[in-house]
Coordinates of C-alpha atoms in Angstrom, one line a residue:
Chain A
X295 CA 39.9 19.1 48.1
X296 CA 37.0 20.0 50.1
X297 CA 37.3 23.6 48.4
X298 CA 37.4 22.0 45.1
X299 CA 33.8 19.9 45.8
X300 CA 32.6 22.9 47.2
X301 CA 33.5 24.9 43.7
X302 CA 32.5 22.0 42.0
X303 CA 29.0 22.4 43.4
X304 CA 28.8 25.9 43.3
X305 CA 29.8 25.3 39.2
X306 CA 27.1 23.1 38.9
X307 CA 24.5 25.1 40.5
X308 CA 25.5 28.0 38.3
X309 CA 25.4 25.8 35.5
X310 CA 21.8 24.4 36.6
X311 CA 20.5 28.1 37.1
X312 CA 21.6 28.7 33.5
X313 CA 19.8 26.1 31.8
X314 CA 16.4 27.2 33.9
X315 CA 16.9 30.3 32.6
X316 CA 17.4 29.1 29.2
X317 CA 14.6 27.0 29.8
X318 CA 12.5 29.8 30.8
X319 CA 13.5 32.3 28.3
X320 CA 12.4 29.8 25.1
X321 CA 9.2 29.0 27.2
X322 CA 8.4 32.7 27.1
X323 CA 9.5 32.9 23.3
X324 CA 12.4 35.1 23.9
X325 CA 15.1 32.9 22.8
X326 CA 15.3 32.7 18.8
X327 CA 15.5 28.4 19.2
X328 CA 14.4 28.6 15.5
X329 CA 17.4 30.3 14.3
X330 CA 19.9 28.5 16.9
X331 CA 18.5 25.4 15.2
X332 CA 19.0 26.9 11.6
X333 CA 22.6 27.9 12.4
X334 CA 23.2 24.5 13.9
X335 CA 22.2 22.9 10.6
X336 CA 24.4 25.2 8.5
X337 CA 27.3 24.3 10.6
X338 CA 26.2 20.6 10.7
X339 CA 25.7 20.2 7.1
X340 CA 29.2 19.2 5.7
X341 CA 29.6 16.3 8.2
X342 CA 26.3 15.1 7.8
X343 CA 26.9 15.0 4.2
X344 CA 30.1 13.0 4.8
X345 CA 28.4 10.6 7.1
X346 CA 25.7 10.1 4.4
X347 CA 28.2 9.4 2.2
X348 CA 29.5 6.6 4.1
X349 CA 26.4 5.3 5.2
X350 CA 24.3 5.5 1.9
X351 CA 26.3 2.0 0.4
X352 CA 25.8 -0.2 3.6
X353 CA 21.9 1.5 4.6
X354 CA 20.0 -1.4 2.6
X355 CA 22.7 -4.3 4.4
X356 CA 22.0 -2.9 7.9
X357 CA 18.2 -2.5 7.0
X358 CA 17.9 -5.9 5.9
X359 CA 20.2 -7.6 8.8
X360 CA 18.0 -5.8 11.6
X361 CA 14.9 -5.7 10.2
X362 CA 14.6 -9.8 9.1
X363 CA 12.5 -10.9 12.1
X364 CA 10.2 -8.1 11.5
X365 CA 10.3 -8.5 7.7
X366 CA 9.5 -12.2 8.0
X367 CA 6.5 -11.4 10.1
X368 CA 5.7 -8.0 7.9
X369 CA 5.8 -10.6 4.8
X370 CA 3.2 -12.9 6.6
X371 CA 1.1 -10.2 7.6
X372 CA 0.9 -9.2 4.0
X373 CA 0.7 -12.4 2.4
X374 CA -2.5 -12.7 4.8
X375 CA -3.8 -9.3 4.1
X376 CA -3.2 -9.9 0.3
X377 CA -5.5 -13.1 0.4
X378 CA -8.0 -10.9 2.2
X379 CA -7.9 -8.3 -0.4
X380 CA -8.1 -10.9 -3.6
X381 CA -11.1 -12.5 -2.0
X382 CA -12.8 -9.0 -1.3
X383 CA -11.7 -8.2 -4.6
X384 CA -13.3 -11.5 -6.2
X385 CA -16.5 -10.7 -4.1
X386 CA -16.7 -6.8 -5.5
X387 CA -15.9 -8.4 -9.0
X388 CA -18.6 -10.9 -8.8
X389 CA -21.1 -8.3 -7.6
X390 CA -20.0 -5.9 -10.1
X391 CA -20.9 -8.5 -12.7
X392 CA -24.1 -9.1 -11.1
X393 CA -24.8 -5.1 -11.0
X394 CA -24.1 -5.2 -14.6
X395 CA -25.9 -7.9 -15.5
X396 CA -28.9 -6.9 -13.6
X397 CA -28.7 -3.2 -15.3
X398 CA -28.6 -4.5 -18.9
X399 CA -31.8 -6.8 -18.0
X400 CA -33.6 -4.1 -16.2
X401 CA -32.7 -1.8 -19.6
X402 CA -34.3 -4.6 -21.9
X403 CA -37.3 -5.3 -19.6
X404 CA -37.8 -1.6 -19.6
X405 CA -37.5 -1.1 -23.2
X406 CA -39.9 -4.0 -23.6
X407 CA -42.4 -2.6 -21.1
X408 CA -42.1 -6.2 -19.3
X409 CA -42.9 -6.2 -15.6
X410 CA -39.9 -8.8 -14.6
X411 CA -38.9 -10.8 -11.5
X412 CA -35.0 -10.7 -11.4
X413 CA -33.4 -13.9 -10.4
X414 CA -30.2 -15.3 -9.5
X415 CA -29.0 -18.7 -10.9
X416 CA -28.1 -21.0 -7.7
X417 CA -27.6 -24.0 -9.7
X418 CA -26.6 -25.0 -13.5
X419 CA -27.4 -28.5 -15.3
X420 CA -28.3 -31.6 -14.5
X421 CA -25.8 -34.0 -15.1
X422 CA -28.5 -37.1 -14.7
X423 CA -30.7 -35.9 -17.6
X424 CA -27.4 -34.2 -19.3
X425 CA -30.0 -31.1 -20.0
X426 CA -28.8 -27.6 -20.4
X427 CA -31.1 -26.1 -17.1
X428 CA -30.6 -23.8 -14.5
X429 CA -32.1 -23.5 -10.9
X430 CA -33.2 -19.9 -10.1
X431 CA -33.9 -18.4 -6.7
X432 CA -37.5 -17.5 -7.3
X433 CA -40.5 -19.3 -7.4
X434 CA -44.3 -19.8 -7.0
X435 CA -44.2 -17.3 -4.1
X436 CA -42.7 -14.4 -6.3
X437 CA -45.2 -15.2 -8.9
X438 CA -43.4 -17.3 -10.7
X439 CA -45.3 -19.7 -13.3
X440 CA -44.5 -22.5 -15.8
X441 CA -43.6 -21.5 -19.7
X442 CA -42.4 -18.1 -18.7
X443 CA -40.1 -16.7 -20.7
X444 CA -36.7 -15.5 -18.9
X445 CA -34.5 -13.1 -20.5
X446 CA -30.7 -11.5 -19.4
X447 CA -28.9 -8.3 -20.7
X448 CA -29.3 -9.2 -24.3
X449 CA -32.5 -11.1 -24.7
X450 CA -34.1 -14.7 -24.5
X451 CA -32.2 -17.1 -22.5
X452 CA -34.5 -19.7 -21.2
X453 CA -38.0 -20.8 -20.6
X454 CA -39.4 -22.1 -17.1
X455 CA -40.1 -26.0 -16.9
X456 CA -41.1 -26.2 -13.5
X457 CA -42.0 -24.4 -10.4
X458 CA -41.8 -24.8 -6.5
X459 CA -42.7 -22.3 -4.2
X460 CA -39.0 -20.8 -3.7
X461 CA -37.2 -21.9 -6.6
X462 CA -37.8 -22.6 -10.2
X463 CA -35.9 -24.9 -13.3
X464 CA -35.7 -23.3 -16.7
X465 CA -34.7 -25.1 -19.9
X466 CA -31.8 -23.1 -21.4
X467 CA -32.2 -22.2 -24.9
X468 CA -28.9 -24.2 -26.0
X469 CA -30.5 -27.4 -24.7
X470 CA -31.4 -29.6 -27.8
X471 CA -35.3 -30.1 -26.7
X472 CA -35.3 -26.1 -26.5
X473 CA -37.5 -24.4 -29.5
X474 CA -38.5 -20.9 -30.2
X475 CA -40.5 -19.6 -33.3
X476 CA -38.6 -16.6 -34.3
X477 CA -39.1 -13.9 -37.1
X478 CA -36.1 -12.2 -38.9
X479 CA -35.6 -8.5 -38.2
X480 CA -37.4 -6.3 -40.7
X481 CA -37.9 -8.7 -43.4
X482 CA -40.4 -10.8 -40.9
X483 CA -39.8 -13.9 -42.5
X484 CA -40.6 -16.9 -39.7
X485 CA -38.4 -19.8 -38.2
X486 CA -37.9 -22.0 -35.9
X487 CA -34.8 -21.8 -33.9
X488 CA -33.7 -24.8 -31.4
X489 CA -30.9 -25.4 -29.4
X490 CA -27.7 -27.6 -30.5
X491 CA -26.3 -28.4 -27.0
X492 CA -23.5 -26.6 -27.9
X493 CA -22.9 -22.7 -28.0
X494 CA -24.6 -22.0 -31.1
X495 CA -28.4 -22.6 -32.1
X496 CA -29.7 -23.6 -35.5
X497 CA -32.7 -21.6 -37.5
X498 CA -35.0 -23.1 -40.2
X499 CA -37.0 -21.3 -42.1
X500 CA -40.2 -22.3 -43.0
X501 CA -40.3 -20.7 -46.6
X502 CA -36.9 -21.9 -48.5
X503 CA -37.5 -19.0 -50.8
X504 CA -36.7 -16.4 -48.3
X505 CA -33.5 -14.6 -48.2
X506 CA -31.1 -15.7 -45.7
X507 CA -28.2 -13.5 -45.1
X508 CA -25.3 -13.5 -42.3
X509 CA -25.2 -10.9 -40.1
X510 CA -29.3 -11.0 -39.7
X511 CA -30.6 -10.7 -36.7
X512 CA -33.7 -13.0 -34.8
X513 CA -36.3 -12.2 -32.2
X514 CA -39.2 -14.2 -30.9
X515 CA -42.4 -14.4 -32.6
X516 CA -44.4 -14.9 -29.6
X517 CA -46.6 -17.7 -28.6
X518 CA -50.1 -17.8 -28.8
X519 CA -51.6 -16.0 -25.3
X520 CA -47.8 -15.3 -25.1
X521 CA -46.9 -18.3 -23.4
X522 CA -44.2 -19.7 -23.4
X523 CA -42.6 -16.8 -25.8
X524 CA -43.4 -12.8 -25.9
X525 CA -42.8 -11.2 -29.2
X526 CA -39.8 -9.4 -29.9
X527 CA -37.5 -10.5 -27.4
X528 CA -34.0 -10.6 -29.1
X529 CA -32.4 -14.2 -29.9
X530 CA -29.6 -14.2 -31.7
X531 CA -27.6 -13.3 -34.9
X532 CA -27.1 -15.6 -37.8
X533 CA -23.5 -16.1 -38.5
X534 CA -23.7 -19.2 -41.2
X535 CA -26.2 -19.6 -43.9
X536 CA -26.5 -23.3 -45.1
X537 CA -27.0 -23.7 -49.0
X538 CA -28.2 -27.1 -49.6
X539 CA -29.8 -27.3 -53.4
X540 CA -33.4 -29.1 -53.2
X541 CA -33.7 -29.2 -50.2
X542 CA -37.1 -27.7 -49.1
X543 CA -36.1 -25.5 -46.1
X544 CA -33.1 -23.1 -45.2
X545 CA -31.2 -23.5 -42.6
X546 CA -28.6 -21.3 -40.5
X547 CA -26.7 -21.1 -37.5
X548 CA -27.5 -18.7 -35.4
X549 CA -25.1 -17.3 -32.6
X550 CA -26.9 -16.1 -29.2
X551 CA -27.0 -12.5 -28.0
X552 CA -26.5 -14.0 -24.3
X553 CA -23.3 -16.0 -23.5
X554 CA -25.6 -18.7 -21.8
X555 CA -22.5 -19.9 -20.2
X556 CA -21.8 -16.5 -18.2
X557 CA -25.0 -15.4 -17.0
X558 CA -25.3 -15.3 -12.7
X559 CA -28.5 -12.8 -13.3
X560 CA -31.7 -13.1 -15.5
X561 CA -35.4 -11.9 -14.9
X562 CA -38.4 -13.5 -15.6
X563 CA -41.2 -11.8 -17.4
X564 CA -44.3 -12.1 -15.2
X565 CA -46.3 -9.8 -17.3
X566 CA -46.0 -8.7 -21.2
X567 CA -46.6 -5.2 -22.9
X568 CA -49.6 -4.4 -24.5
X569 CA -47.8 -3.6 -28.1
X570 CA -45.5 -5.8 -29.5
X571 CA -42.2 -4.0 -29.8
X572 CA -41.0 -5.5 -33.0
X573 CA -37.5 -4.8 -33.4
X574 CA -37.1 -2.3 -30.8
X575 CA -35.5 -4.1 -28.2
X576 CA -32.6 -5.6 -30.7
X577 CA -29.3 -4.0 -29.8
X578 CA -27.9 -1.7 -31.9
X579 CA -26.2 -3.0 -34.9
X580 CA -22.5 -3.0 -34.9
X581 CA -21.0 -0.3 -37.0
X582 CA -18.6 -1.6 -39.7
X583 CA -14.7 -0.7 -39.4
X584 CA -13.7 1.2 -42.2
X585 CA -11.3 -0.7 -44.6
X586 CA -8.6 1.3 -45.9
X587 CA -7.7 0.9 -49.8
X588 CA -4.2 2.1 -51.1
X589 CA -4.1 3.0 -55.0
X590 CA -0.9 2.8 -56.5
X591 CA -0.2 4.2 -59.7
X592 CA 2.8 3.2 -61.6
X593 CA 4.4 6.8 -63.3
X594 CA 6.4 6.5 -66.3
X595 CA 10.3 7.0 -65.8
X596 CA 11.0 10.5 -67.9
X597 CA 14.5 9.3 -69.2
X598 CA 14.4 6.2 -70.4
X599 CA 18.0 4.2 -69.5
X600 CA 19.4 2.6 -73.0
X601 CA 19.0 -1.2 -72.7
X602 CA 21.8 -3.7 -73.0
X603 CA 21.2 -4.6 -76.6
X604 CA 21.2 -0.8 -77.6
X605 CA 24.8 -0.4 -75.8
X606 CA 26.1 -3.5 -77.9
X607 CA 24.9 -1.8 -81.0
Chain B
X108 CA 39.9 24.6 28.2
X109 CA 41.5 22.5 25.3
X110 CA 39.8 19.5 26.7
X111 CA 36.1 20.9 26.5
X112 CA 36.8 22.4 23.4
X113 CA 38.0 18.8 21.8
X114 CA 35.1 17.5 23.8
X115 CA 32.5 19.8 22.1
X116 CA 34.2 18.7 18.7
X117 CA 33.9 15.2 19.3
X118 CA 30.5 15.4 20.9
X119 CA 29.0 17.3 17.8
X120 CA 30.4 14.8 15.2
X121 CA 29.3 11.9 17.2
X122 CA 25.9 13.5 17.3
X123 CA 25.8 14.0 13.8
X124 CA 26.9 10.0 13.4
X125 CA 24.0 9.1 15.7
X126 CA 21.5 11.1 13.9
X127 CA 22.8 10.4 10.2
X128 CA 23.9 6.7 10.7
X129 CA 22.6 4.9 13.8
X130 CA 19.3 6.5 13.9
X131 CA 18.6 5.1 10.7
X132 CA 19.3 1.6 11.0
X133 CA 16.4 -0.2 12.4
X134 CA 17.6 -1.8 15.9
X135 CA 15.0 -3.9 17.4
X136 CA 13.4 -2.1 20.4
X137 CA 15.1 1.1 20.2
X138 CA 18.2 2.9 18.7
X139 CA 21.3 2.8 20.7
X140 CA 22.4 6.6 21.6
X141 CA 26.2 6.4 20.9
X142 CA 26.2 10.2 21.7
X143 CA 24.9 9.5 25.6
X144 CA 27.5 7.0 25.9
X145 CA 30.2 9.4 24.7
X146 CA 29.2 12.0 26.8
X147 CA 28.7 9.7 30.0
X148 CA 31.8 8.0 29.5
X149 CA 33.7 11.0 29.0
X150 CA 32.2 12.3 32.1
X151 CA 33.2 9.4 34.1
X152 CA 36.7 10.1 33.3
X153 CA 36.8 14.1 34.0
X154 CA 36.6 16.1 37.2
X155 CA 33.4 17.0 38.7
X156 CA 33.3 20.5 37.6
X157 CA 34.8 20.1 34.1
X158 CA 32.1 17.0 33.6
X159 CA 29.2 19.4 34.7
X160 CA 30.9 22.0 32.3
X161 CA 31.0 19.4 29.6
X162 CA 27.3 18.1 30.3
X163 CA 25.9 21.0 29.8
X164 CA 27.7 22.0 26.6
X165 CA 26.7 18.5 25.3
X166 CA 23.0 19.3 26.3
X167 CA 23.6 22.6 24.4
X168 CA 24.3 20.8 21.7
X169 CA 21.6 18.4 21.8
X170 CA 19.1 21.2 22.1
X171 CA 20.0 23.0 19.3
X172 CA 20.2 20.3 17.0
X173 CA 18.1 20.8 13.8
X174 CA 16.3 17.5 14.8
X175 CA 15.5 18.6 18.3
X176 CA 12.0 19.6 19.1
X177 CA 12.5 20.4 22.8
X178 CA 13.0 23.2 24.8
X179 CA 16.6 24.8 24.6
X180 CA 18.2 24.4 28.2
X181 CA 16.2 21.2 28.9
X182 CA 18.9 18.7 27.9
X183 CA 21.6 21.2 29.0
X184 CA 20.0 21.0 32.6
X185 CA 19.8 17.3 32.8
X186 CA 23.1 16.3 31.6
X187 CA 24.9 18.8 33.6
X188 CA 23.5 17.3 36.6
X189 CA 23.7 13.7 35.3
X190 CA 27.5 14.0 34.3
X191 CA 28.3 15.7 37.7
X192 CA 26.9 12.8 39.2
X193 CA 28.7 10.3 36.8
X194 CA 32.1 12.0 37.9
X195 CA 31.5 12.1 41.1
X196 CA 30.9 8.3 41.2
X197 CA 34.3 8.2 39.4
X198 CA 36.2 9.7 41.8
X199 CA 34.6 7.5 44.2
X200 CA 35.3 4.3 41.8
X201 CA 38.9 5.9 41.6
X202 CA 40.4 2.4 41.5
X203 CA 38.6 1.0 38.7
X204 CA 37.7 4.2 36.9
X205 CA 39.4 3.0 33.3
X206 CA 38.0 -0.7 33.6
X207 CA 35.6 -1.2 30.6
X208 CA 33.4 -2.9 32.9
X209 CA 33.0 -0.3 35.4
X210 CA 32.4 1.9 32.4
X211 CA 30.0 0.2 31.2
X212 CA 27.8 -0.4 34.5
X213 CA 28.3 3.2 35.1
X214 CA 27.5 4.6 31.8
X215 CA 24.6 2.1 31.4
X216 CA 22.7 3.0 34.9
X217 CA 23.8 6.8 34.0
X218 CA 21.8 6.3 30.8
X219 CA 18.7 5.1 32.4
X220 CA 19.0 8.1 35.1
X221 CA 19.5 10.5 32.3
X222 CA 16.6 9.2 30.4
X223 CA 13.9 9.0 33.6
X224 CA 15.3 12.2 34.5
X225 CA 14.4 13.6 31.4
X226 CA 10.9 12.5 31.2
X227 CA 10.4 13.7 34.8
X228 CA 11.7 17.1 34.5
X229 CA 10.0 17.4 31.1
X230 CA 6.6 16.7 32.8
X231 CA 7.5 19.2 35.3
X232 CA 8.3 21.8 32.3
X233 CA 5.3 20.5 30.1
X234 CA 7.4 19.8 27.1
X235 CA 5.7 16.6 26.2
X236 CA 8.3 14.7 25.6
X237 CA 8.0 12.0 28.2
X238 CA 5.8 9.3 26.9
X239 CA 8.2 8.4 23.8
X240 CA 11.1 8.4 25.9
X241 CA 9.6 6.0 28.5
X242 CA 8.7 3.9 26.0
X243 CA 12.6 3.7 24.7
X244 CA 13.9 3.9 28.2
X245 CA 14.8 -0.4 27.9
X246 CA 15.8 -0.5 24.4
X247 CA 18.6 2.5 24.8
X248 CA 19.3 0.8 28.2
X249 CA 19.9 -2.8 26.5
X250 CA 22.2 -1.1 23.6
X251 CA 24.2 0.5 26.2
X252 CA 25.1 -2.3 27.7
X253 CA 25.9 -4.0 24.6
X254 CA 27.7 -0.9 22.7
X255 CA 29.9 0.6 25.6
X256 CA 32.3 -2.2 26.3
X257 CA 32.8 -2.1 22.4
X258 CA 33.2 1.7 22.5
X259 CA 34.6 2.5 25.7
X260 CA 38.1 1.6 24.8
X261 CA 38.0 4.0 22.3
X262 CA 36.9 6.7 24.5
X263 CA 39.2 6.0 27.3
X264 CA 42.2 5.8 24.9
X265 CA 40.9 9.3 23.1
X266 CA 40.7 10.3 26.6
X267 CA 44.0 9.6 27.2
X268 CA 45.4 11.3 24.6
X269 CA 43.2 14.6 25.3
X270 CA 44.3 14.7 28.9
X271 CA 48.2 14.3 27.5
X272 CA 47.4 17.1 25.1
X273 CA 45.9 19.3 27.5
X274 CA 48.8 18.7 30.3
X275 CA 51.3 19.6 27.5
X276 CA 49.4 22.8 26.6
X277 CA 48.7 23.8 30.4

């Protein structure tokens, strides 16, 4: 028994020394450990494939069972993260839209050589008076005065009604009390555009004999001393012409270039250019879509088939 | 000798099973080490010198496993020593050697000492495997408490069969 124990200890010592020798050799890089592991992988591959084939069908089940709690907390965390990301995305989209609007306003102002003060719409409408008004975050401290024109990327939007130190109220173009003197693109025919309370405006031409067509574009004519309106600011496009025989005036429906319900950033024109831009600020007209016309030419049959009456004869 | 050969074959298969199946199941805390449960259970039922040899061979299998990144000889060193100790304990507890309860207690503490010994010896040979193991020690020990009573009857039965085969061959 005592001999057995001594022999076992001796054997253990020999194994431990062998292990230490292997460790030393491997640490010194004298052992082909990579090669040994490659051989081990090759030998073990068939067994691995066997166990894999057994494990694969149940892997999803076991994964679901053991990670049930973790999956729940993961789902909860992901939901929170998703909500935060959605909020951030919505904020980013809002900022993107504002930047886009601001860029188009700046483009328009740059083309018209207007000096502008950018403004953000901080409130819309007044339920008490049922008027289409907006409140801007700029006021007299920013150089804003009553009756200044307000533009957005597409063209005219409103005019300043009242100004306080840090904010101002403006009347939107679609308000029924809003009126702006306009002229038709190229022809120079004058008229007055007024709000209808809806999404479109009404144009009344002063000269009933003038030509009025759908698609004609309208720009502001300009007020005396450019207040409230500057000349050449795009207003809208004619979408419908009202033909009433015997009437002294001609009228049309004008769709504004700017969607007044979707603006958030505008610019107040604080100083006009020395020259009238005429039609230069109008957006480039849309290109007509080519229509495909198919002509069918009937070709006579070279060998006419005998008619029923012929065959009877 | 036949015993050791059968042990090496079984250990290799169990390690493959461990790597392909057990380690891919996301157990809470840590994954159980069926391989260590098997090796230590076997050592508990084996003679000291054979337990040391089989522990050494099991360590070599672990060291040259394709998924192993440590120094070759490290696991061999640790398992040879621990298996010898576990076998020595088995000899001392001769009366209750084949009781699953004793086996569970010995194997679970054996696994705990194996991992601690591995971490300490790893720090000594600068193998950089210490911290990861330290975190998994409680989980592995917990799962060995759960799995050893389930596996040990099978191991005891296989060991009896192998011993019988060995005796008839010898």
